[in-house]
């Protein structure tokens, strides 16, 4: 029987060859929002690695919507062709690729992670013509400046920016579009009562706080081709008392599904630095329960993400009905061939027939030249892993 992880999934007019998705990871390598050679290599290697779907990093719908100063963007027409170059390569390898559209809101303007990821100062933002925006003038944390509360014209402009970026995403040839409504960025900050203190139609009760998310989703679905899937990333919970909760996410997921969203990509936290750390204790598959709750409560396909480490674990998440897709990020950076190695772990692709032919032919020769040594080594590793798992289980029972 084919493992569920490597069974196809049809979403509207797109059929994914497997359920492995490369989750967005900001690279801070764009030039004025344009993709560079780094993006071609970074994203292209995952197509060689066998992922069913690759998602770009957070791609800003306006210059001030960037998380970092060197993030991708689709706010201008000249940004289309550099991304199309990446899309074209992925398609040439038989892969599918999606773009994640976002507006960072009050968390815009941060340094690269390897420089600490700190908030840029107001002077530096002003020098770049940036400003932080939010539902209310409430900062994301002590290190962040207070954002400018969007007025009605500003809200209309943001909604229009998402629609315009969607049309550019279609021009670039993307197969999937994902809306980033999580992690404390602009739309997430409208959803949470901790950051949204408005008293107009875009604040107040839950219905008002959901209004911007629903309006953007409706505009994007209208602009995005009917045959192409639309994903939406949500933070299932804020992780703070009085904040956005799982029940809220289930309701929002139902409403998004009714508007034509096909998959909910389920993460958590991120409203502030504190909620990013404390939303849920970290551990293998720590967010899968949220994906399961939304999948069941909203009757919508979900994508699980967060410390999914290997093929057997990913297969169990799917078999247990927690999600329909498995998103990996850091594990894929560590091993771009994670999907192909997961297939081997689950008993598939021992002859390298599924690998890119330019690689597979050499790996097959390696297998032949080393005779049974590799098979024996794999068997030894499998036994060692089984022994380790059994010992850990017995130790847990003794405690």
Coordinates of C-alpha atoms in Angstrom, one line a residue:
X1 CA 0.0 0.0 0.0
X2 CA 1.3 3.4 -0.9
X3 CA 1.9 5.6 2.2
X4 CA -0.6 8.4 2.5
X5 CA 2.3 10.9 2.6
X6 CA 3.1 9.9 -1.0
X7 CA -0.4 9.6 -2.3
X8 CA -1.6 12.4 -4.7
X9 CA -4.0 15.2 -3.5
X10 CA -6.2 17.0 -5.9
X11 CA -7.1 20.6 -5.0
X12 CA -9.3 22.3 -7.6
X13 CA -7.4 21.9 -10.9
X14 CA -4.1 21.0 -9.3
X15 CA -3.0 17.5 -8.4
X16 CA 0.0 17.4 -6.0
X17 CA 2.1 14.2 -6.4
X18 CA 2.6 13.9 -2.6
X19 CA 1.6 15.6 0.6
X20 CA 5.0 17.2 1.5
X21 CA 5.0 21.0 1.4
X22 CA 8.0 23.3 1.9
X23 CA 6.9 25.9 4.4
X24 CA 7.8 29.6 3.9
X25 CA 11.2 30.8 5.2
X26 CA 12.3 34.4 4.9
X27 CA 15.7 34.5 3.2
X28 CA 16.4 38.3 3.4
X29 CA 18.0 38.0 -0.1
X30 CA 15.7 40.0 -2.4
X31 CA 16.8 43.3 -4.1
X32 CA 14.0 45.9 -3.8
X33 CA 11.5 43.0 -3.5
X34 CA 12.9 41.1 -6.6
X35 CA 13.9 37.5 -6.4
X36 CA 17.6 36.8 -7.0
X37 CA 19.8 33.8 -7.8
X38 CA 19.7 32.9 -4.1
X39 CA 15.9 32.3 -4.4
X40 CA 16.4 30.3 -7.6
X41 CA 18.8 27.9 -5.8
X42 CA 17.0 28.0 -2.5
X43 CA 13.6 27.1 -3.8
X44 CA 14.8 25.1 -6.8
X45 CA 16.7 22.6 -4.7
X46 CA 13.4 21.6 -3.0
X47 CA 11.9 20.7 -6.4
X48 CA 14.9 18.4 -7.0
X49 CA 14.3 17.0 -3.5
X50 CA 10.8 15.8 -4.4
X51 CA 8.5 18.1 -2.5
X52 CA 4.9 18.0 -3.7
X53 CA 4.5 21.8 -3.2
X54 CA 7.0 24.6 -2.5
X55 CA 5.9 27.9 -0.9
X56 CA 7.9 31.1 -1.2
X57 CA 8.8 33.2 1.8
X58 CA 6.4 35.9 3.0
X59 CA 6.0 38.1 -0.1
X60 CA 4.9 41.6 0.6
X61 CA 2.0 43.3 -1.1
X62 CA 3.4 46.8 -0.4
X63 CA 6.9 48.1 0.4
X64 CA 6.0 48.8 4.1
X65 CA 4.5 45.4 4.4
X66 CA 7.9 43.6 4.3
X67 CA 9.0 41.7 7.4
X68 CA 12.6 42.6 6.6
X69 CA 14.3 45.0 4.3
X70 CA 15.3 42.3 1.8
X71 CA 12.1 40.3 1.6
X72 CA 10.3 39.4 -1.6
X73 CA 7.5 41.6 -2.9
X74 CA 4.8 41.7 -5.5
X75 CA 3.8 45.3 -5.2
X76 CA 5.2 46.2 -8.6
X77 CA 5.1 44.7 -12.1
X78 CA 8.9 44.5 -12.5
X79 CA 9.0 42.0 -9.6
X80 CA 7.0 39.4 -11.7
X81 CA 9.7 38.2 -14.1
X82 CA 12.3 37.4 -11.4
X83 CA 9.8 35.2 -9.7
X84 CA 8.6 33.7 -12.9
X85 CA 12.2 32.5 -13.4
X86 CA 12.0 30.5 -10.2
X87 CA 8.5 29.2 -11.1
X88 CA 9.7 28.1 -14.5
X89 CA 12.6 26.1 -13.0
X90 CA 10.3 24.3 -10.5
X91 CA 7.8 23.5 -13.2
X92 CA 10.7 22.1 -15.4
X93 CA 11.4 19.6 -12.5
X94 CA 7.8 18.6 -12.4
X95 CA 7.1 20.4 -9.2
X96 CA 4.4 22.8 -8.0
X97 CA 5.0 26.2 -6.4
X98 CA 3.0 28.7 -4.4
X99 CA 3.5 32.2 -3.2
X100 CA 2.7 33.4 0.3
X101 CA 1.3 37.0 0.2
X102 CA 1.5 39.0 3.4
X103 CA 1.6 42.4 5.1
X104 CA 3.8 42.6 8.2
X105 CA 1.8 45.4 9.7
X106 CA 3.1 46.5 13.1
X107 CA 5.9 43.9 12.9
X108 CA 7.3 45.3 9.7
X109 CA 11.0 46.3 9.5
X110 CA 13.1 43.8 11.3
X111 CA 16.8 42.9 10.8
X112 CA 17.8 39.5 9.4
X113 CA 17.7 36.6 11.9
X114 CA 21.4 36.2 11.8
X115 CA 21.7 39.8 12.9
X116 CA 19.4 39.2 15.8
X117 CA 16.0 39.8 14.1
X118 CA 15.5 42.9 16.1
X119 CA 13.1 45.7 15.2
X120 CA 14.6 48.5 13.2
X121 CA 14.5 51.9 14.8
X122 CA 12.1 54.6 13.7
X123 CA 14.9 56.7 12.2
X124 CA 16.0 53.8 9.9
X125 CA 12.4 53.1 9.0
X126 CA 11.8 56.7 8.1
X127 CA 15.0 56.9 6.0
X128 CA 13.6 54.0 4.0
X129 CA 10.2 55.5 3.6
X130 CA 8.6 52.8 5.8
X131 CA 6.0 53.0 8.5
X132 CA 4.5 50.4 10.7
X133 CA 0.7 50.0 10.4
X134 CA -1.9 48.3 12.6
X135 CA -5.5 48.2 13.7
X136 CA -4.7 50.4 16.7
X137 CA -1.7 52.3 18.0
X138 CA -0.4 49.4 20.1
X139 CA 3.2 48.2 19.7
X140 CA 4.1 44.6 19.2
X141 CA 6.4 44.7 22.1
X142 CA 8.8 46.9 24.1
X143 CA 11.4 47.0 21.2
X144 CA 8.8 48.0 18.6
X145 CA 7.5 51.5 17.8
X146 CA 3.8 52.2 18.0
X147 CA 2.2 51.6 14.7
X148 CA 0.0 54.1 12.9
X149 CA -3.7 53.0 13.2
X150 CA -5.1 52.5 9.7
X151 CA -8.0 54.7 8.7
X152 CA -10.7 53.5 6.3
X153 CA -8.8 54.7 3.3
X154 CA -5.7 52.8 4.5
X155 CA -7.8 49.6 5.0
X156 CA -9.1 49.9 1.5
X157 CA -5.6 50.4 0.2
X158 CA -4.4 47.2 1.9
X159 CA -7.2 45.2 0.5
X160 CA -6.5 46.5 -3.0
X161 CA -2.8 45.8 -2.6
X162 CA -3.6 42.1 -1.9
X163 CA -5.8 41.9 -5.0
X164 CA -3.1 43.6 -7.2
X165 CA -0.4 41.3 -5.8
X166 CA -2.7 38.3 -6.6
X167 CA -2.9 39.3 -10.2
X168 CA 0.9 39.6 -10.4
X169 CA 1.2 36.1 -8.8
X170 CA -0.9 34.7 -11.6
X171 CA 1.2 36.5 -14.1
X172 CA 4.3 34.9 -12.6
X173 CA 2.7 31.5 -13.1
X174 CA 2.3 30.3 -9.5
X175 CA 0.1 27.2 -8.9
X176 CA -1.0 28.1 -5.4
X177 CA -1.5 31.3 -3.4
X178 CA -1.4 31.4 0.3
X179 CA -2.6 34.3 2.5
X180 CA -0.6 34.9 5.6
X181 CA -3.1 35.7 8.3
X182 CA -1.0 34.5 11.3
X183 CA 2.0 35.3 13.5
X184 CA 1.0 38.7 14.6
X185 CA 1.3 40.4 11.2
X186 CA -1.3 42.8 9.9
X187 CA -4.3 40.7 9.5
X188 CA -3.6 38.7 12.6
X189 CA -3.3 41.9 14.6
X190 CA -6.8 42.8 13.4
X191 CA -8.1 39.4 14.5
X192 CA -6.8 39.6 18.1
X193 CA -8.6 41.7 20.8
X194 CA -5.2 42.2 22.4
X195 CA -4.0 44.3 19.4
X196 CA -7.3 45.5 17.9
X197 CA -9.0 48.2 20.1
X198 CA -11.0 49.8 17.3
X199 CA -14.5 50.9 17.8
X200 CA -15.6 50.9 14.1
X201 CA -16.7 48.2 11.7
X202 CA -13.2 46.6 11.8
X203 CA -13.0 46.2 15.6
X204 CA -15.1 45.5 18.6
X205 CA -16.6 42.0 18.6
X206 CA -15.2 39.0 16.8
X207 CA -17.3 39.7 13.6
X208 CA -15.8 43.1 13.3
X209 CA -12.2 41.9 14.0
X210 CA -12.6 39.2 11.3
X211 CA -13.9 41.7 8.7
X212 CA -10.5 42.6 7.2
X213 CA -9.5 38.9 6.8
X214 CA -12.8 38.0 5.1
X215 CA -12.7 41.0 2.8
X216 CA -9.1 40.3 1.7
X217 CA -9.9 36.6 1.2
X218 CA -13.0 37.5 -0.9
X219 CA -11.0 40.0 -3.1
X220 CA -8.1 37.5 -3.6
X221 CA -10.4 34.6 -4.4
X222 CA -12.1 36.8 -7.0
X223 CA -8.7 37.8 -8.6
X224 CA -7.2 34.3 -8.3
X225 CA -8.2 31.8 -11.1
X226 CA -11.0 29.4 -10.1
X227 CA -8.9 26.4 -11.1
X228 CA -6.1 27.3 -8.7
X229 CA -6.1 26.5 -4.9
X230 CA -6.1 29.2 -2.2
X231 CA -4.4 28.5 1.1
X232 CA -4.6 30.6 4.3
X233 CA -2.1 30.5 7.2
X234 CA -3.7 31.1 10.6
X235 CA -2.3 31.2 14.1
X236 CA -4.7 28.9 15.8
X237 CA -4.2 30.6 19.1
X238 CA -2.4 33.8 20.3
X239 CA -1.2 32.0 23.4
X240 CA -2.1 34.8 25.8
X241 CA -5.1 35.2 28.1
X242 CA -7.9 37.1 26.5
X243 CA -6.5 36.7 23.0
X244 CA -7.6 34.9 19.8
X245 CA -8.4 31.3 20.6
X246 CA -8.9 27.9 18.9
X247 CA -12.7 28.4 18.8
X248 CA -12.2 31.6 17.0
X249 CA -10.0 30.0 14.4
X250 CA -12.5 27.2 13.8
X251 CA -15.2 29.8 13.1
X252 CA -12.9 31.9 10.9
X253 CA -11.8 28.7 9.0
X254 CA -15.5 27.9 8.3
X255 CA -16.0 31.5 6.9
X256 CA -12.9 31.3 4.8
X257 CA -13.9 28.0 3.4
X258 CA -17.2 29.5 2.4
X259 CA -15.3 32.2 0.5
X260 CA -13.3 29.7 -1.5
X261 CA -10.3 29.0 0.7
X262 CA -9.2 25.4 0.1
X263 CA -6.6 24.7 2.8
X264 CA -6.0 26.1 6.2
X265 CA -2.2 26.2 7.1
X266 CA -2.3 25.9 10.9
X267 CA 0.4 27.5 13.0
X268 CA 0.2 29.4 16.3
X269 CA 1.4 32.4 18.3
X270 CA 3.5 35.3 17.1
X271 CA 1.3 38.2 18.2
X272 CA 4.2 39.4 20.4
X273 CA 7.6 38.0 21.2
X274 CA 6.1 36.5 24.4
X275 CA 3.2 34.7 22.6
X276 CA 5.6 33.4 20.0
X277 CA 7.4 31.6 22.7
X278 CA 4.5 30.6 24.9
X279 CA 1.6 29.7 22.6
X280 CA 2.2 26.0 23.1
X281 CA 5.2 24.0 24.5
X282 CA 7.6 23.0 21.8
X283 CA 8.0 19.3 20.9
X284 CA 7.6 17.0 17.9
X285 CA 4.3 17.7 16.1
X286 CA 3.4 20.4 18.7
X287 CA 0.9 22.1 16.5
X288 CA -0.8 19.1 14.9
X289 CA -3.6 19.1 17.5
X290 CA -4.6 22.6 16.3
X291 CA -4.6 21.4 12.7
X292 CA -6.8 18.4 13.7
X293 CA -9.3 20.6 15.6
X294 CA -9.7 23.0 12.7
X295 CA -10.0 20.1 10.2
X296 CA -12.7 18.5 12.2
X297 CA -14.5 21.7 13.4
X298 CA -14.5 23.5 10.1
X299 CA -14.6 20.5 7.7
X300 CA -11.7 21.9 5.7
X301 CA -8.4 20.4 4.6
X302 CA -5.5 21.5 6.9
X303 CA -1.8 21.7 6.6
X304 CA 0.2 20.7 9.7
X305 CA 3.5 22.4 10.5
X306 CA 6.0 22.4 13.4
X307 CA 8.7 19.9 14.3
X308 CA 7.6 17.1 12.0
X309 CA 10.9 15.4 11.7
X310 CA 10.7 12.2 9.6
X311 CA 8.6 10.1 7.2
X312 CA 7.0 7.8 9.8
X313 CA 6.0 10.8 12.0
X314 CA 4.5 12.6 9.0
X315 CA 2.7 9.5 7.9
X316 CA 1.1 9.1 11.4
X317 CA -0.1 12.7 11.3
X318 CA -2.0 12.0 8.1
X319 CA -3.2 8.5 9.1
X320 CA -4.6 9.9 12.4
X321 CA -6.6 12.4 10.5
X322 CA -4.9 15.4 11.9
X323 CA -4.1 17.0 8.6
X324 CA -4.1 16.6 4.8
X325 CA -0.7 18.1 4.1
X326 CA 2.6 18.1 5.9
X327 CA 4.7 21.3 5.9
X328 CA 8.4 21.2 6.7
X329 CA 10.9 24.0 6.8
X330 CA 14.1 23.7 8.9
X331 CA 14.2 19.9 8.3
X332 CA 14.2 20.7 4.6
X333 CA 17.1 23.1 5.0
X334 CA 19.0 20.5 6.8
X335 CA 18.1 17.9 4.1
X336 CA 16.7 19.3 0.9
X337 CA 16.0 15.6 -0.1
X338 CA 13.8 15.1 2.9
X339 CA 10.9 13.9 0.8
X340 CA 12.9 11.3 -1.0
X341 CA 14.6 10.1 2.2
X342 CA 11.1 10.0 3.9
X343 CA 10.0 7.8 1.0
X344 CA 12.9 5.4 1.7
X345 CA 12.0 5.4 5.4
X346 CA 8.5 4.3 4.4
X347 CA 9.7 1.6 2.0
X348 CA 9.6 3.4 -1.4
X349 CA 12.1 4.5 -4.1
X350 CA 15.0 2.1 -3.2
X351 CA 16.0 2.0 -6.9
X352 CA 16.2 5.9 -7.3
X353 CA 13.7 5.8 -10.1
X354 CA 11.8 8.7 -8.6
X355 CA 14.9 10.9 -8.3
X356 CA 15.9 13.5 -11.0
X357 CA 17.5 11.4 -13.7
X358 CA 20.8 13.4 -13.6
X359 CA 21.1 12.4 -9.9
X360 CA 19.3 9.0 -9.9
X361 CA 21.6 7.4 -12.5
X362 CA 24.7 8.2 -10.3
X363 CA 23.0 7.0 -7.1
X364 CA 22.0 3.8 -8.8
X365 CA 25.6 3.2 -9.8
X366 CA 26.6 3.9 -6.2
X367 CA 24.2 1.2 -5.1
X368 CA 25.5 -1.3 -7.6
X369 CA 29.1 -0.6 -6.9
X370 CA 28.7 -1.1 -3.2
X371 CA 26.7 -4.2 -3.5
X372 CA 24.7 -5.1 -0.3
X373 CA 26.7 -2.8 1.9
X374 CA 24.2 0.0 1.7
X375 CA 21.2 -2.2 2.3
X376 CA 22.9 -3.8 5.3
X377 CA 23.8 -0.4 6.7
X378 CA 20.2 0.8 6.3
X379 CA 18.9 -2.3 8.1
X380 CA 21.4 -1.7 10.9
X381 CA 20.2 1.9 11.2
X382 CA 16.6 0.8 11.2
X383 CA 17.2 -1.7 14.0
X384 CA 19.1 1.0 16.0
X385 CA 16.2 3.4 15.6
X386 CA 13.7 0.8 16.6
X387 CA 15.8 -0.1 19.7
X388 CA 16.1 3.6 20.6
X389 CA 12.3 4.1 20.3
X390 CA 11.6 1.0 22.4
X391 CA 14.0 2.1 25.1
X392 CA 12.5 5.6 25.2
X393 CA 9.0 4.1 25.5
X394 CA 10.0 1.8 28.3
X395 CA 11.7 4.7 30.1
X396 CA 8.5 6.8 29.8
X397 CA 6.4 3.9 31.2
X398 CA 8.8 3.5 34.2
X399 CA 8.5 7.2 35.1

